[in-house]
CSV table of C-alpha atoms in Angstrom, one decimal:
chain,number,residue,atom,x,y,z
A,5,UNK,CA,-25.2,2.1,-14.8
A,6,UNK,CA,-26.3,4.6,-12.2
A,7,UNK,CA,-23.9,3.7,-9.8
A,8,UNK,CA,-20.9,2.9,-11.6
A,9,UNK,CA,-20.8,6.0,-12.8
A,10,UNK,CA,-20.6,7.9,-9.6
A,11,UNK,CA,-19.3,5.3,-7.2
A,12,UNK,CA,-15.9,5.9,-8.9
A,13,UNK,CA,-15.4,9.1,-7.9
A,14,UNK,CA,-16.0,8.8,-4.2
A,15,UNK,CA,-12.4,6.4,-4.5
A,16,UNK,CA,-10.4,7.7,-7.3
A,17,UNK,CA,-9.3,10.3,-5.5
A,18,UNK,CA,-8.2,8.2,-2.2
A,19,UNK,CA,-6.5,5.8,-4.6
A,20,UNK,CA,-4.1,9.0,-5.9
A,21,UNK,CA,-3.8,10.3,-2.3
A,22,UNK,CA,-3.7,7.0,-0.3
A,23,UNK,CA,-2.8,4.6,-2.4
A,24,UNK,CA,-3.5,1.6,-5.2
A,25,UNK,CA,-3.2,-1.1,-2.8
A,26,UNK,CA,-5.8,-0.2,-0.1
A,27,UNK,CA,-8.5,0.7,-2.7
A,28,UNK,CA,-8.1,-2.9,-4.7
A,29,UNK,CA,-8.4,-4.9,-1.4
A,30,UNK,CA,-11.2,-2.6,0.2
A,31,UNK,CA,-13.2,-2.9,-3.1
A,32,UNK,CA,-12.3,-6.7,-4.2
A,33,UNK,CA,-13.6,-7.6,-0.2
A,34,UNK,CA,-16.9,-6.1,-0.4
A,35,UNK,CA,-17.3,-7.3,-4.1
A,36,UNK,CA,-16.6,-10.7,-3.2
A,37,UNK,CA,-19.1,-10.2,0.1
A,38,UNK,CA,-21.9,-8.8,-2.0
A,39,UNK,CA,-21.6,-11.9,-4.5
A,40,UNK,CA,-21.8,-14.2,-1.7
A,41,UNK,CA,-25.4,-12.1,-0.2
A,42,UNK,CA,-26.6,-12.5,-4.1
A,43,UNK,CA,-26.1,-15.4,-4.2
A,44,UNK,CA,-28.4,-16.4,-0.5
A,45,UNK,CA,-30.8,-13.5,-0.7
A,46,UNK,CA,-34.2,-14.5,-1.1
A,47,UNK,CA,-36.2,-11.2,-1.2
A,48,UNK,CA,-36.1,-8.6,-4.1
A,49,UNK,CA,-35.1,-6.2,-2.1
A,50,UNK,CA,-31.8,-7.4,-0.6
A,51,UNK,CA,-31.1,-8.8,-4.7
A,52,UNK,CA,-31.5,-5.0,-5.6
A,53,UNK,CA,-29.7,-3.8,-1.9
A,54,UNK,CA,-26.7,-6.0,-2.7
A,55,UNK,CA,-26.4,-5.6,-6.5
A,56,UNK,CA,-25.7,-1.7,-5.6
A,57,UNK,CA,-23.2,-2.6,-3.2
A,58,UNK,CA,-22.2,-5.1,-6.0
A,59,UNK,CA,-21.8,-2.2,-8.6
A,60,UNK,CA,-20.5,0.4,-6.0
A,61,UNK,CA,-17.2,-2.0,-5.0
A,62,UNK,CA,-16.0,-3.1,-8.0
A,63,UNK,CA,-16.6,0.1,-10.5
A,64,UNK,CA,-13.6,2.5,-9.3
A,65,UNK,CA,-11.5,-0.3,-10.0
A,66,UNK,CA,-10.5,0.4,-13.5
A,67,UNK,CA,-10.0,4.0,-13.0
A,68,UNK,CA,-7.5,2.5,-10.0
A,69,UNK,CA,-5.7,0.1,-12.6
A,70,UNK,CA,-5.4,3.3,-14.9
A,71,UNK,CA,-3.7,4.8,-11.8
A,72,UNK,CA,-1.4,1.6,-11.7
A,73,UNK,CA,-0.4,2.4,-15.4
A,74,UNK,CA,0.7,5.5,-14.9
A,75,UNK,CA,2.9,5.2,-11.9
A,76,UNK,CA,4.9,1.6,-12.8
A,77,UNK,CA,5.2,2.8,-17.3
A,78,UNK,CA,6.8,5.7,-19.0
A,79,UNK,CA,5.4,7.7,-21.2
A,80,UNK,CA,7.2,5.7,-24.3
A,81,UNK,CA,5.5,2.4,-22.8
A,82,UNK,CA,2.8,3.2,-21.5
A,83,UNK,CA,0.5,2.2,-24.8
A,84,UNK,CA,1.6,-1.2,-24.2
A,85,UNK,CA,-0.4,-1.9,-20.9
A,86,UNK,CA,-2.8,0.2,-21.6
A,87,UNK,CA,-3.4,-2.4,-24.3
A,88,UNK,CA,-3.1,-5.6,-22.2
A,89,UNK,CA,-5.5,-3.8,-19.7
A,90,UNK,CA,-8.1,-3.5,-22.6
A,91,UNK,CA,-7.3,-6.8,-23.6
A,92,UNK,CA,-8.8,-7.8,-20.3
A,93,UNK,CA,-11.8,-4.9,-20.1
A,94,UNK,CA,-13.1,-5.8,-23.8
A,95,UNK,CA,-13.2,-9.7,-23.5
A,96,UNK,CA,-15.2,-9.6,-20.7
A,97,UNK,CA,-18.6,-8.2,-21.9
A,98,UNK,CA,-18.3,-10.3,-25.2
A,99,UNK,CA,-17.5,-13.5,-23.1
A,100,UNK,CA,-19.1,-13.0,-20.0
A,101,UNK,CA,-22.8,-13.6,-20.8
A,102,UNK,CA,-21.9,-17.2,-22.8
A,103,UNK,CA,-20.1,-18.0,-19.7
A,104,UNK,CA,-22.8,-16.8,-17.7
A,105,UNK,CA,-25.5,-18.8,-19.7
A,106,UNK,CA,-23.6,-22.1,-19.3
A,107,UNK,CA,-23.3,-22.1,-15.9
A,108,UNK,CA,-27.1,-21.1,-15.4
A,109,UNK,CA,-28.1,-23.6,-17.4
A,110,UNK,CA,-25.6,-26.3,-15.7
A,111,UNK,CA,-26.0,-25.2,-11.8
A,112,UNK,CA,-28.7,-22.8,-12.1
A,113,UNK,CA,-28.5,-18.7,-11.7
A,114,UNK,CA,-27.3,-18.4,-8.3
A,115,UNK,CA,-23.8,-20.3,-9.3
A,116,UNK,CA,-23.2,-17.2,-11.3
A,117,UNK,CA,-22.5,-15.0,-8.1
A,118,UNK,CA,-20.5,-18.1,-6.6
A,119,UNK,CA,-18.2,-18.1,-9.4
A,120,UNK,CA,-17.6,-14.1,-9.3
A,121,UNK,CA,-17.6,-14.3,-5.5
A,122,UNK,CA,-14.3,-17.1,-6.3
A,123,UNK,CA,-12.7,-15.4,-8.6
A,124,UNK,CA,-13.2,-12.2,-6.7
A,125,UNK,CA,-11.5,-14.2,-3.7
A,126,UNK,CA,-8.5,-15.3,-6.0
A,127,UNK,CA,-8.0,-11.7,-7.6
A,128,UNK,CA,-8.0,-10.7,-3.6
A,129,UNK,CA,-5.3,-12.9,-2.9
A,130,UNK,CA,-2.9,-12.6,-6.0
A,131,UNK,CA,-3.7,-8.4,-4.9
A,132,UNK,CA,-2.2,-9.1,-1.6
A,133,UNK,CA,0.4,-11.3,-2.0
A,134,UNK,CA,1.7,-9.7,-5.1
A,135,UNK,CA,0.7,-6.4,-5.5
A,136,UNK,CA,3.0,-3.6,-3.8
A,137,UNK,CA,1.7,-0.1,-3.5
A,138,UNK,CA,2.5,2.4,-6.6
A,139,UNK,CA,0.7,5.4,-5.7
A,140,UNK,CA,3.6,7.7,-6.2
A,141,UNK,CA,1.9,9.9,-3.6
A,142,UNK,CA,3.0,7.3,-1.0
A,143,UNK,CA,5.8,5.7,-2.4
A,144,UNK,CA,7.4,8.5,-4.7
A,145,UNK,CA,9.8,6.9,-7.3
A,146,UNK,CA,9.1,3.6,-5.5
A,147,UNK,CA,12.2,4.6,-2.8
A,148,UNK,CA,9.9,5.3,0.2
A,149,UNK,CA,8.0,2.5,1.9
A,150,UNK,CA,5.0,2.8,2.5
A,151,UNK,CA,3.1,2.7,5.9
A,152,UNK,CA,3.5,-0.8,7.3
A,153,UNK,CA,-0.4,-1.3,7.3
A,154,UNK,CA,0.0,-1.3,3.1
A,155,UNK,CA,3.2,-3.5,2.8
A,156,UNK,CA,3.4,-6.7,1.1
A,157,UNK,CA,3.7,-9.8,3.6
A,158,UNK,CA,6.7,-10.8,3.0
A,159,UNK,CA,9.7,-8.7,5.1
A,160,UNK,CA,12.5,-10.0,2.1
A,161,UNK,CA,10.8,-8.0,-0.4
A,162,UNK,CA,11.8,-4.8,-1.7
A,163,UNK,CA,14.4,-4.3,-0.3
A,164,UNK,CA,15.5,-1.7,-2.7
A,165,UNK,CA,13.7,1.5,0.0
A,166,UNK,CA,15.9,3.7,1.4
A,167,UNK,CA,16.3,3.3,5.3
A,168,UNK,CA,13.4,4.5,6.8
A,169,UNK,CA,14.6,7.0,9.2
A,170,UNK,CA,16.6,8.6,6.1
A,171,UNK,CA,13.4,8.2,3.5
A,172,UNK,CA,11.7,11.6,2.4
A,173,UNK,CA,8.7,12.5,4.5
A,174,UNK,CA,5.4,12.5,2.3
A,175,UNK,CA,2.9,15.3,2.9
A,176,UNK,CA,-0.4,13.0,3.6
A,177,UNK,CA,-3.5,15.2,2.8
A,178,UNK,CA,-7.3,13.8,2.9
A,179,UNK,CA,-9.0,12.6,0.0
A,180,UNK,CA,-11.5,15.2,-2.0
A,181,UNK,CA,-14.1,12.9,-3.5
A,182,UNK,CA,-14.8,16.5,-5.9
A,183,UNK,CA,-11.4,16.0,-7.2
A,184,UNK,CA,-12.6,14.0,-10.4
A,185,UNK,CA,-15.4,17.1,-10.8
A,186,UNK,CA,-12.7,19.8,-11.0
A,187,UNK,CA,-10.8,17.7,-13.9
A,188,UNK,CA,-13.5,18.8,-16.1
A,189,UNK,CA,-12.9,22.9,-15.3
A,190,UNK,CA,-10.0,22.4,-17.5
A,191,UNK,CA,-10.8,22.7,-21.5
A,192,UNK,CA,-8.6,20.7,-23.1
A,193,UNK,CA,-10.1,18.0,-20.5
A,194,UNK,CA,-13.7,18.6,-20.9
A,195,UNK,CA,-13.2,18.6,-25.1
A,196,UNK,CA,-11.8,15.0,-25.0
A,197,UNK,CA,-14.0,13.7,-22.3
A,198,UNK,CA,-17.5,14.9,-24.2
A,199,UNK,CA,-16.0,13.6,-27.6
A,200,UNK,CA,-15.3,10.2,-25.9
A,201,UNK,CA,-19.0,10.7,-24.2
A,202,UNK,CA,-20.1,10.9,-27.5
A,203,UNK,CA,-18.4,8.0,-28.9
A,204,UNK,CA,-19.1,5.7,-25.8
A,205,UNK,CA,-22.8,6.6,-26.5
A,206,UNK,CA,-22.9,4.9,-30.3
A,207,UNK,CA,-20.7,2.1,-28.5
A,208,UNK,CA,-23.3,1.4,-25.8
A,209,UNK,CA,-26.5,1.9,-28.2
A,210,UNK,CA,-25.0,-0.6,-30.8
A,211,UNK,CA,-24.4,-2.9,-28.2
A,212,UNK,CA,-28.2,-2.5,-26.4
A,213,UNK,CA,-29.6,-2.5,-30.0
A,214,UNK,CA,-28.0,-5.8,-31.0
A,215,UNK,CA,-30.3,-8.7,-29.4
A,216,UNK,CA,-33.3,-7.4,-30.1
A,217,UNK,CA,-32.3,-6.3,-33.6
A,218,UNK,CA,-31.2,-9.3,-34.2
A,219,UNK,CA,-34.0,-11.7,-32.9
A,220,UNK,CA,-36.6,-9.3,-35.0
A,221,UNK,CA,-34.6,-9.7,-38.4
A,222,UNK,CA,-33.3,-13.2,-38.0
A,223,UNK,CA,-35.2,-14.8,-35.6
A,224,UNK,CA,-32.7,-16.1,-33.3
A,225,UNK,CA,-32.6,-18.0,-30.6
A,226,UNK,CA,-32.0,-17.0,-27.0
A,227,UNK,CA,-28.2,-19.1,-27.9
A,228,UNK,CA,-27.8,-18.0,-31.4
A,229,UNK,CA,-28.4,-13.9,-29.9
A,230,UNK,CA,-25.8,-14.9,-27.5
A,231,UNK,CA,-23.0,-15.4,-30.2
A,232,UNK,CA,-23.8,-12.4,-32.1
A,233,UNK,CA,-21.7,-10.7,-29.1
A,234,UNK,CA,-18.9,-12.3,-30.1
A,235,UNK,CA,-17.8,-10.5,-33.4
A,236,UNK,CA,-17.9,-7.6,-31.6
A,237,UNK,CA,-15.9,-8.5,-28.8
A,238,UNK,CA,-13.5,-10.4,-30.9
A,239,UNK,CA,-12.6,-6.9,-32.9
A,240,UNK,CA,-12.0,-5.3,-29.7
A,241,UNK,CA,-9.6,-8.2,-28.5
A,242,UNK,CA,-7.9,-8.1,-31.8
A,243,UNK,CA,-7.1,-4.0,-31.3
A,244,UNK,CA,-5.6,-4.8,-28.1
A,245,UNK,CA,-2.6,-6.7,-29.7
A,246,UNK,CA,-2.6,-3.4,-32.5
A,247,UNK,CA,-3.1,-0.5,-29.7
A,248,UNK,CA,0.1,-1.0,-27.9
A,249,UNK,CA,2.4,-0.9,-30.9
A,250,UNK,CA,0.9,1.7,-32.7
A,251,UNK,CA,0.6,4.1,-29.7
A,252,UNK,CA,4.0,3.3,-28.6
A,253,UNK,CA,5.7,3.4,-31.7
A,254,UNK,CA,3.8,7.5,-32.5
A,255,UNK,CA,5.1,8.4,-28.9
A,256,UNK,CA,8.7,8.0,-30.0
A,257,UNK,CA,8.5,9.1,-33.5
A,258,UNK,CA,6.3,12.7,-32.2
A,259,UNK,CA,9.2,13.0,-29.6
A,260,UNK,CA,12.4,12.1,-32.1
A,261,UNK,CA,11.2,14.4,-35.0
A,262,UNK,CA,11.2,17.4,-32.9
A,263,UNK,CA,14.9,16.1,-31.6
A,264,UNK,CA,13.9,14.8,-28.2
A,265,UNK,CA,15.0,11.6,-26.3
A,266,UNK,CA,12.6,9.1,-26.0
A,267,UNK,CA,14.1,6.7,-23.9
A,268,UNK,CA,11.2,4.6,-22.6
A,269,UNK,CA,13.2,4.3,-19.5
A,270,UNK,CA,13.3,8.0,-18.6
A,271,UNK,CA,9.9,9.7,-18.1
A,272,UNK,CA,9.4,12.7,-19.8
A,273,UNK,CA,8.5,15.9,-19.1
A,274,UNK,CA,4.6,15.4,-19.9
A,275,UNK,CA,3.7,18.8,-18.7
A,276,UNK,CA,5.6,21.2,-21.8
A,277,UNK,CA,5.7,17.5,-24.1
A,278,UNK,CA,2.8,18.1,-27.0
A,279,UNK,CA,1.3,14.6,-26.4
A,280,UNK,CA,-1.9,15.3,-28.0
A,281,UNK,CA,0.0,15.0,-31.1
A,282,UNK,CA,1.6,11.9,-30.2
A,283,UNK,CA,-1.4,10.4,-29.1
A,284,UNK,CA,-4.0,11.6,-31.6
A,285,UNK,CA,-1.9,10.6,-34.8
A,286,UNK,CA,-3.1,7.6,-34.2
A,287,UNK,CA,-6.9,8.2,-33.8
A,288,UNK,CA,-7.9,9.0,-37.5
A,289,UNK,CA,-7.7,5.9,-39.3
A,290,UNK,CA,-9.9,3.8,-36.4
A,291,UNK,CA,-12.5,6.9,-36.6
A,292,UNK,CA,-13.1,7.0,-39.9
A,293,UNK,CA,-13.2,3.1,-39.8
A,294,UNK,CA,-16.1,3.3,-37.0
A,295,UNK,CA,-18.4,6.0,-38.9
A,296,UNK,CA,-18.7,3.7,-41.8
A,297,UNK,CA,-18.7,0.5,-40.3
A,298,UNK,CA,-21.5,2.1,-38.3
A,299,UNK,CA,-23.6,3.8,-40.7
A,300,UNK,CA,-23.4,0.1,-43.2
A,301,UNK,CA,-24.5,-1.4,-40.3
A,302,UNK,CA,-27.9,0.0,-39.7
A,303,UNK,CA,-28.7,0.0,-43.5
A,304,UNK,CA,-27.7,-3.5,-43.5
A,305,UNK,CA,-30.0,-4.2,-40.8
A,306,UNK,CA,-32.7,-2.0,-42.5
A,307,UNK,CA,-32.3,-4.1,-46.0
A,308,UNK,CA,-32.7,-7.2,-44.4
A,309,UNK,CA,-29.3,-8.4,-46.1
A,310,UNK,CA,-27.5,-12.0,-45.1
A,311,UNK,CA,-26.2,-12.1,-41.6
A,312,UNK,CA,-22.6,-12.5,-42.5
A,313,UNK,CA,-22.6,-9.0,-43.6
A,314,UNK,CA,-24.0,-7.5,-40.0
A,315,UNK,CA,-21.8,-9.9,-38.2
A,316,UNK,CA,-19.0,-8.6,-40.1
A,317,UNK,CA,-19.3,-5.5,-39.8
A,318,UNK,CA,-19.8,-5.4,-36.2
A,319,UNK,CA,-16.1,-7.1,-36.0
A,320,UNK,CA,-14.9,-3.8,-38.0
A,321,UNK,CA,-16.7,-1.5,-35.5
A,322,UNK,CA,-15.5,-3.5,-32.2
A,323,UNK,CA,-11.7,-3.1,-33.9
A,324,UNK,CA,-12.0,0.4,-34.4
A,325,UNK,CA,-14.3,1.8,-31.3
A,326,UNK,CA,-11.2,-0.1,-29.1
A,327,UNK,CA,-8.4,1.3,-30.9
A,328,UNK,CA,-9.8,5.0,-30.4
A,329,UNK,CA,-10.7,4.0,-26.8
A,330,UNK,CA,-7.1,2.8,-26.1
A,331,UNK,CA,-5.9,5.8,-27.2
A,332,UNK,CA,-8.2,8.2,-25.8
A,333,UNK,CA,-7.4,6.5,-22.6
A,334,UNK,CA,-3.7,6.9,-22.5
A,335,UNK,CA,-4.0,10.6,-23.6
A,336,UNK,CA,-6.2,11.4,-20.8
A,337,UNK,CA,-3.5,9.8,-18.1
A,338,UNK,CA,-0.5,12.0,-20.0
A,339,UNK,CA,-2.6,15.2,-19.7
A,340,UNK,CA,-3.1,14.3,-16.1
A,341,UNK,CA,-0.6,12.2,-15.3
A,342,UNK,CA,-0.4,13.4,-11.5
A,343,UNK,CA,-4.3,12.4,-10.8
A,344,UNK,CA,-4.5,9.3,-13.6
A,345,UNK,CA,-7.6,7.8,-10.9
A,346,UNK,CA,-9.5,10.8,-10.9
A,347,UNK,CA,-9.2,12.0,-14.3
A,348,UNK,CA,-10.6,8.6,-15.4
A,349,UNK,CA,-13.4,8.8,-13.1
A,350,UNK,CA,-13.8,11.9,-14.4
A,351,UNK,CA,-14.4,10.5,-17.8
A,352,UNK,CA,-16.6,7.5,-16.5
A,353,UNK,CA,-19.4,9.9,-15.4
A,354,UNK,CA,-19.7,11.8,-18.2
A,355,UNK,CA,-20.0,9.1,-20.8
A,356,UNK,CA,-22.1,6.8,-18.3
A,357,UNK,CA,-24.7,9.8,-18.2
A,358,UNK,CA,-24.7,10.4,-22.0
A,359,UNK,CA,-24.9,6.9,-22.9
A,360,UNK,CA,-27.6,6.1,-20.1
A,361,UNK,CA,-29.8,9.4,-21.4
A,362,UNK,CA,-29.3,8.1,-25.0
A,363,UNK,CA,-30.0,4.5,-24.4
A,364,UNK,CA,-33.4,5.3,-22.6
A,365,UNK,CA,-35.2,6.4,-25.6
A,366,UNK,CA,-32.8,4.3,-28.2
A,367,UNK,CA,-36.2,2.2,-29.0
A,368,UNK,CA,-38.3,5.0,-29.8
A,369,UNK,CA,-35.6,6.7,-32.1
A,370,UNK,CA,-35.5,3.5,-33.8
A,371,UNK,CA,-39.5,2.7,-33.9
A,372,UNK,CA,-39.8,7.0,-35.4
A,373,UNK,CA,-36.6,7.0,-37.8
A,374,UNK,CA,-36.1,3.2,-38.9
A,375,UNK,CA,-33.1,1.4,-37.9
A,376,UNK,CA,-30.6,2.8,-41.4
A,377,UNK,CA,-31.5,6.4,-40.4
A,378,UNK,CA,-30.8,5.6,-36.3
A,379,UNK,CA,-27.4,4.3,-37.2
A,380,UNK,CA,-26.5,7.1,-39.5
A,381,UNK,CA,-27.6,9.3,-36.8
A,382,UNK,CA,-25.1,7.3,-34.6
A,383,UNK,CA,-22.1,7.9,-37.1
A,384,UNK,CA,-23.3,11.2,-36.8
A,385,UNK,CA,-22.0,11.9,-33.4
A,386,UNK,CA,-19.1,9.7,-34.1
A,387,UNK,CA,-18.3,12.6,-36.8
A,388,UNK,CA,-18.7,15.4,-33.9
A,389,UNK,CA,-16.2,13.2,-31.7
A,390,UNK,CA,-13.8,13.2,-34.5
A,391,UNK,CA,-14.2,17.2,-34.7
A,392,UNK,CA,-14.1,17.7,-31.0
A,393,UNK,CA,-10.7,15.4,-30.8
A,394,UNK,CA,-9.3,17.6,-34.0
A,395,UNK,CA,-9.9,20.6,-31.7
A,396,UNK,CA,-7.5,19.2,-28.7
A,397,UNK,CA,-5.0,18.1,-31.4
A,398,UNK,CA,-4.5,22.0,-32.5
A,399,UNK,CA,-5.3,23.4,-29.2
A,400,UNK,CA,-4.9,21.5,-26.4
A,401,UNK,CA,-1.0,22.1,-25.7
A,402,UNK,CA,-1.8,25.2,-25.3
A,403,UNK,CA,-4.9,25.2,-23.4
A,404,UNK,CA,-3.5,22.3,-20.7
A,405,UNK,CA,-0.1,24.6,-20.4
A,406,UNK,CA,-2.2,27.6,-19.6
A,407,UNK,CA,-4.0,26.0,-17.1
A,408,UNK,CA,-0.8,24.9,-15.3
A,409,UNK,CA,0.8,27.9,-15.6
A,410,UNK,CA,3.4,27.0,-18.1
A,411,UNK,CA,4.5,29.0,-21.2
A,412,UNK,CA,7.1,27.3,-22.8
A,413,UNK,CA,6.6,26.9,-26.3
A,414,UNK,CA,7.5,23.9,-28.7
A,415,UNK,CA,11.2,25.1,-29.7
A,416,UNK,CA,11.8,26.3,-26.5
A,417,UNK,CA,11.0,22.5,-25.3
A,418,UNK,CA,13.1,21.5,-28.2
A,419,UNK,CA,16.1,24.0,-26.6
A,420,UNK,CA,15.6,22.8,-23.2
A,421,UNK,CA,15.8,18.9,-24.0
A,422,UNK,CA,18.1,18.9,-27.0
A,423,UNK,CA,20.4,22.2,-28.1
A,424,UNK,CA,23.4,24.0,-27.0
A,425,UNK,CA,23.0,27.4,-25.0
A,426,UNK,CA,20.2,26.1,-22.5
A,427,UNK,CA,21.1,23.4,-19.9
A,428,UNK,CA,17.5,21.4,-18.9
A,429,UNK,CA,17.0,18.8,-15.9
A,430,UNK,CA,14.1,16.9,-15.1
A,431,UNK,CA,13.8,15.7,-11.8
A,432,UNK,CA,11.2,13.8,-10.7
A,433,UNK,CA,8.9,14.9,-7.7
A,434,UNK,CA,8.9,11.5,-5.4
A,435,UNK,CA,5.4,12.6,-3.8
A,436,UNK,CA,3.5,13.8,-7.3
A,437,UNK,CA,5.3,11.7,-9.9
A,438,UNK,CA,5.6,14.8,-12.6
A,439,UNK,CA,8.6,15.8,-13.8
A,440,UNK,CA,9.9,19.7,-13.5
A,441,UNK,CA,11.8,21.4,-15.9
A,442,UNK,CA,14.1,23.9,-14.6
A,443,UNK,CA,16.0,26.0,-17.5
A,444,UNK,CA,19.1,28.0,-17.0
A,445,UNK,CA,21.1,29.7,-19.7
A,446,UNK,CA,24.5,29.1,-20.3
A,447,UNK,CA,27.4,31.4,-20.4
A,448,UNK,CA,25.0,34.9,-19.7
């Protein structure tokens, strides 16, 4: 947990400045290498050497597909694959340790790391046959090619760049692996990321609580406390299919009830648009859904009741802990929508760090409180989250325009995009992907 918290922010900020494409294949490569040395080592310490290089090549990967969000959807759509994308992240955990099991049990543990070290080799080969570079840093709007070394293969494709020789020139500048760090010197950042460091810390503990919970109440096998996983994981994979919609749906509604377009097209102008509005509207339902589904859960547990009941409720809790993740998520790509890699890194070190402090002592808060009082503890902080995310729902328009500068309030915005006596044009910035508003007043 260690090292995928920090490894990705030594590449999220190369995969803003130099690109999607050269990250995925750099980090799928050594991925698929280290798999392959797990899989032959026979001393501890090249298993421990090569599971760090294992965790440090494939952790900066999500914060790279967030990247890949932000530059190929709108503002409008952009709930939508952030929802397939946590389709993907929240099936894994649930199903990966069954899948895991079978195939030690069939070929024996070291087929594990063969299989990841395959389908690491197929993701590698789908990335470079089929994935073009999006990093709007590189490629602006997708008009300027990039450098040949990051091309796709084949010559016949995309054809729709601009000459080269006519193509805008983009400023190349080095990668700052601090760049995730300073995301955090904003407030209206640091306010969502510690409330989702909180919530990722009652995520992880319920999750590191369950098998041995489990196996002391209902004396389970090492098969039957494999299952229990899949309740939760099923929740989550249900909220994938309920995210999208939902956050898609309070995007356009936010931007057509203060008279704005919301053509999911056009991109917006996220920098002066109140998206912690849009965003958060949907957040309050799932949050109150995951303090009680929490807090019945450990009294539940404590009372010793039927294991339906447990099961069930962890199915409520996986639902509503990935709806508030899908959303907190998307929000933290609008606010930064020119750094989407970094700003996710940003966020990965601060909940790893709470969740790994928390989860170290997690037994001994359960052996000194009971298990009822530990899980209403744990719906506790769920309870701050929700307070810290009602903070950047009031304030953190303001606060994120502030720190950019900006001072264009809500009916000014409203002016700009939508009324007579101001004329407003957003034109996109090919090398940083925002969108500037300039504002000039008619007949004065």
């Amino acid at each position: 947990m260690a090292v995928a918290a920090v490894a990705p922010t030594l590449v999220s900020d190369t995969a803003d400045v130099l690109g999607r494409r050269p990250v995925y294949l750099a980090s799928l490569t050594l991925y698929a290498a280290a798999n392959v040395g797990i899989a032959l080592s026979k001393s501890y310490a090249a298993l421990l050497g090569l599971r760090v290089l294992q965790a440090l090549s494939i952790s900066g990967t999500i914060s790279t597909a967030y990247g890949v969000i932000t530059d190929v959807a709108s503002p409008a759509e952009r709930g939508t694959f952030a929802s397939v994308m946590a389709f993907a992240i929240t099936i894994a955990p649930s199903f990966g340790p069954i899948l895991s099991g079978s195939i030690s049990y069939a070929a024996g543990w070291t087929w594990i790391f063969w299989f990841l070290s395959i389908a690491a080799g197929l993701c590698l080969a789908i990335m470079v046959f089929l994935l073009p570079e999006t990093s709007r840093n590189v490629v602006g709007n997708d008009s300027i090619p990039p450098p040949k070394l990051l091309r796709l293969p084949f010559p016949n494709v995309m054809r729709h760049w601009k000459q080269e020789e006519k193509s805008e020139k983009v400023e190349r500048k080095l990668p700052n692996p601090l760049k995730s760090l300073m995301i955090h010197t904003r407030r209206d950042n640091m306010v969502i990321v510690l409330a989702y460091g909180l919530y990722y810390v009652v995520y992880t503990c319920m999750n590191a609580a369950l098998s041995v919970l489990f196996i002391d109440i209902y004396d389970l096998n090492q098969w039957q406390t494999g299952l229990i996983y899949l309740p939760f994981g099923l929740g989550g994979t249900a909220s994938a299919f309920m995210s999208g919609p939902l956050l898609d749906t309070a995007y356009r509604r936010a931007r057509t009830q203060r008279g704005l377009p919301s053509d999911r097209v056009l991109r917006d102008n996220l920098d002066i648009s109140p998206v912690e509005k849009a965003r958060l509207s949907v957040m309050w339902a799932p949050m109150i859904m995951t303090v009680c589904s929490v807090m019945a859960f450990g009294w539940v547990l404590h009372f010793h009741l039927h294991i339906a009941i447990p099961l069930s409720l962890q199915f409520i809790a996986g639902l509503a802990m990935q709806l508030d993740s899908s959303v907190y998520n998307v929000l933290l790509v609008d606010k930064n929508h020119r750094t989407p890699a970094a700003a996710t890194a940003s966020s990965n070190i601060v909940r790893c760090a709470l969740a790994a402090i928390t989860v170290s002592f997690l037994q001994r808060l359960i052996d000194s409180l009971g298990i009822g009082w530990t899980f209403t503890f744990m719906s506790g902080l769920c309870v701050i989250s929700t307070g810290l995310f009602l903070v950047d729902y009031y304030r953190g328009t303001v606060w994120r325009q502030q720190a950019l500068g900006l001072t264009i309030s809500q009916e000014d915005h409203s002016r700009d995009e939508g009324r007579s006596g101001y004329q407003a044009s957003d034109h996109e910035n090919p090398v940083s992907g925002a969108f500037i508003c300039t504002r000039e007043r008619s007949g004065n």
